[in-house]
Amino acid sequence: VSVPHMGWNSFRLQKQSALTAKFASMQHRFYFVHSYRALPTEQNKEWVAAVTDYGSDANTFIALVSKGRVCASQFHPEKSATNG
């Protein structure tokens, strides 16, 4: 698996939120450019809204977090066309 991760990828929803209401797991693609990752853990699971697999399940990372009024994405919304 090459680093940095650059290109289009889908995500798997882990929970519904206002940000993910119009998306279905694995059906929408988003643009990623990064060389680091945050891993889903038991300690952060209530924040994780979506994860992405990069190459294999062993390379699953957090793609979107959401809790209350806070949200953040690993992908670039501004480069993800209408999905962003």
Coordinates of C-alpha atoms in Angstrom, one line a residue:
V1 CA 0.0 0.0 0.0
S2 CA 1.5 3.3 -1.1
V3 CA 1.8 6.3 1.2
P4 CA 0.6 9.0 0.9
H5 CA -2.9 7.8 0.2
M6 CA -4.1 9.9 -2.7
G7 CA -7.3 9.3 -4.6
W8 CA -10.9 8.4 -4.5
N9 CA -12.3 6.0 -1.9
S10 CA -15.6 5.1 -0.3
F11 CA -16.4 4.7 3.4
R12 CA -18.4 2.4 5.6
L13 CA -20.8 4.1 7.9
Q14 CA -20.5 3.3 11.6
K15 CA -23.3 5.5 12.9
Q16 CA -25.8 7.9 11.4
S17 CA -25.3 11.7 11.8
A18 CA -26.5 14.8 10.1
L19 CA -23.3 14.7 8.0
T20 CA -24.0 11.2 6.7
A21 CA -27.8 11.3 6.3
K22 CA -27.6 11.4 2.5
F23 CA -24.9 8.8 2.0
A24 CA -24.9 5.0 1.9
S25 CA -22.0 2.9 2.8
M26 CA -19.7 2.1 -0.1
Q27 CA -21.8 3.9 -2.6
H28 CA -20.3 7.4 -2.5
R29 CA -16.7 8.3 -3.1
F30 CA -14.5 10.9 -1.5
Y31 CA -11.1 12.3 -2.2
F32 CA -8.3 11.5 0.2
V33 CA -4.8 13.0 0.4
H34 CA -2.9 12.1 3.6
S35 CA 0.1 10.2 5.0
Y36 CA -1.2 9.5 8.5
R37 CA -4.2 7.7 9.9
A38 CA -6.3 7.5 13.0
L39 CA -7.3 4.0 14.0
P40 CA -10.7 3.1 15.4
T41 CA -10.5 1.9 19.0
E42 CA -12.8 1.2 21.9
Q43 CA -11.9 4.6 23.4
N44 CA -12.9 6.6 20.3
K45 CA -15.8 4.5 19.0
E46 CA -18.5 7.0 20.1
W47 CA -16.9 9.6 17.8
V48 CA -16.4 7.4 14.7
A49 CA -19.0 8.0 12.1
A50 CA -17.3 6.3 9.1
V51 CA -14.2 4.2 8.3
T52 CA -12.3 3.6 5.1
D53 CA -10.4 0.5 4.0
Y54 CA -7.2 1.3 2.2
G55 CA -5.9 -1.8 0.4
S56 CA -7.3 -4.3 3.0
D57 CA -9.2 -4.6 6.3
A58 CA -5.8 -4.4 8.0
N59 CA -5.5 -0.8 6.8
T60 CA -8.9 0.5 8.1
F61 CA -8.8 4.1 9.3
I62 CA -11.2 6.7 10.6
A63 CA -12.7 8.7 7.7
L64 CA -15.2 10.8 9.6
V65 CA -15.8 11.7 13.2
S66 CA -18.9 13.3 14.7
K67 CA -20.1 14.0 18.2
G68 CA -22.5 16.7 19.2
R69 CA -21.5 19.9 17.3
V70 CA -18.1 18.7 16.4
C71 CA -17.2 16.9 13.2
A72 CA -14.0 16.3 11.1
S73 CA -13.1 14.3 8.0
Q74 CA -10.0 12.6 6.9
F75 CA -11.0 13.2 3.2
H76 CA -11.1 16.6 1.6
P77 CA -14.7 17.8 1.2
E78 CA -13.7 20.6 -1.0
K79 CA -12.1 18.2 -3.5
S80 CA -14.8 15.5 -3.3
A81 CA -17.2 17.1 -5.8
T82 CA -20.9 17.0 -4.9
N83 CA -20.3 14.5 -2.1
G84 CA -18.1 16.9 -0.3

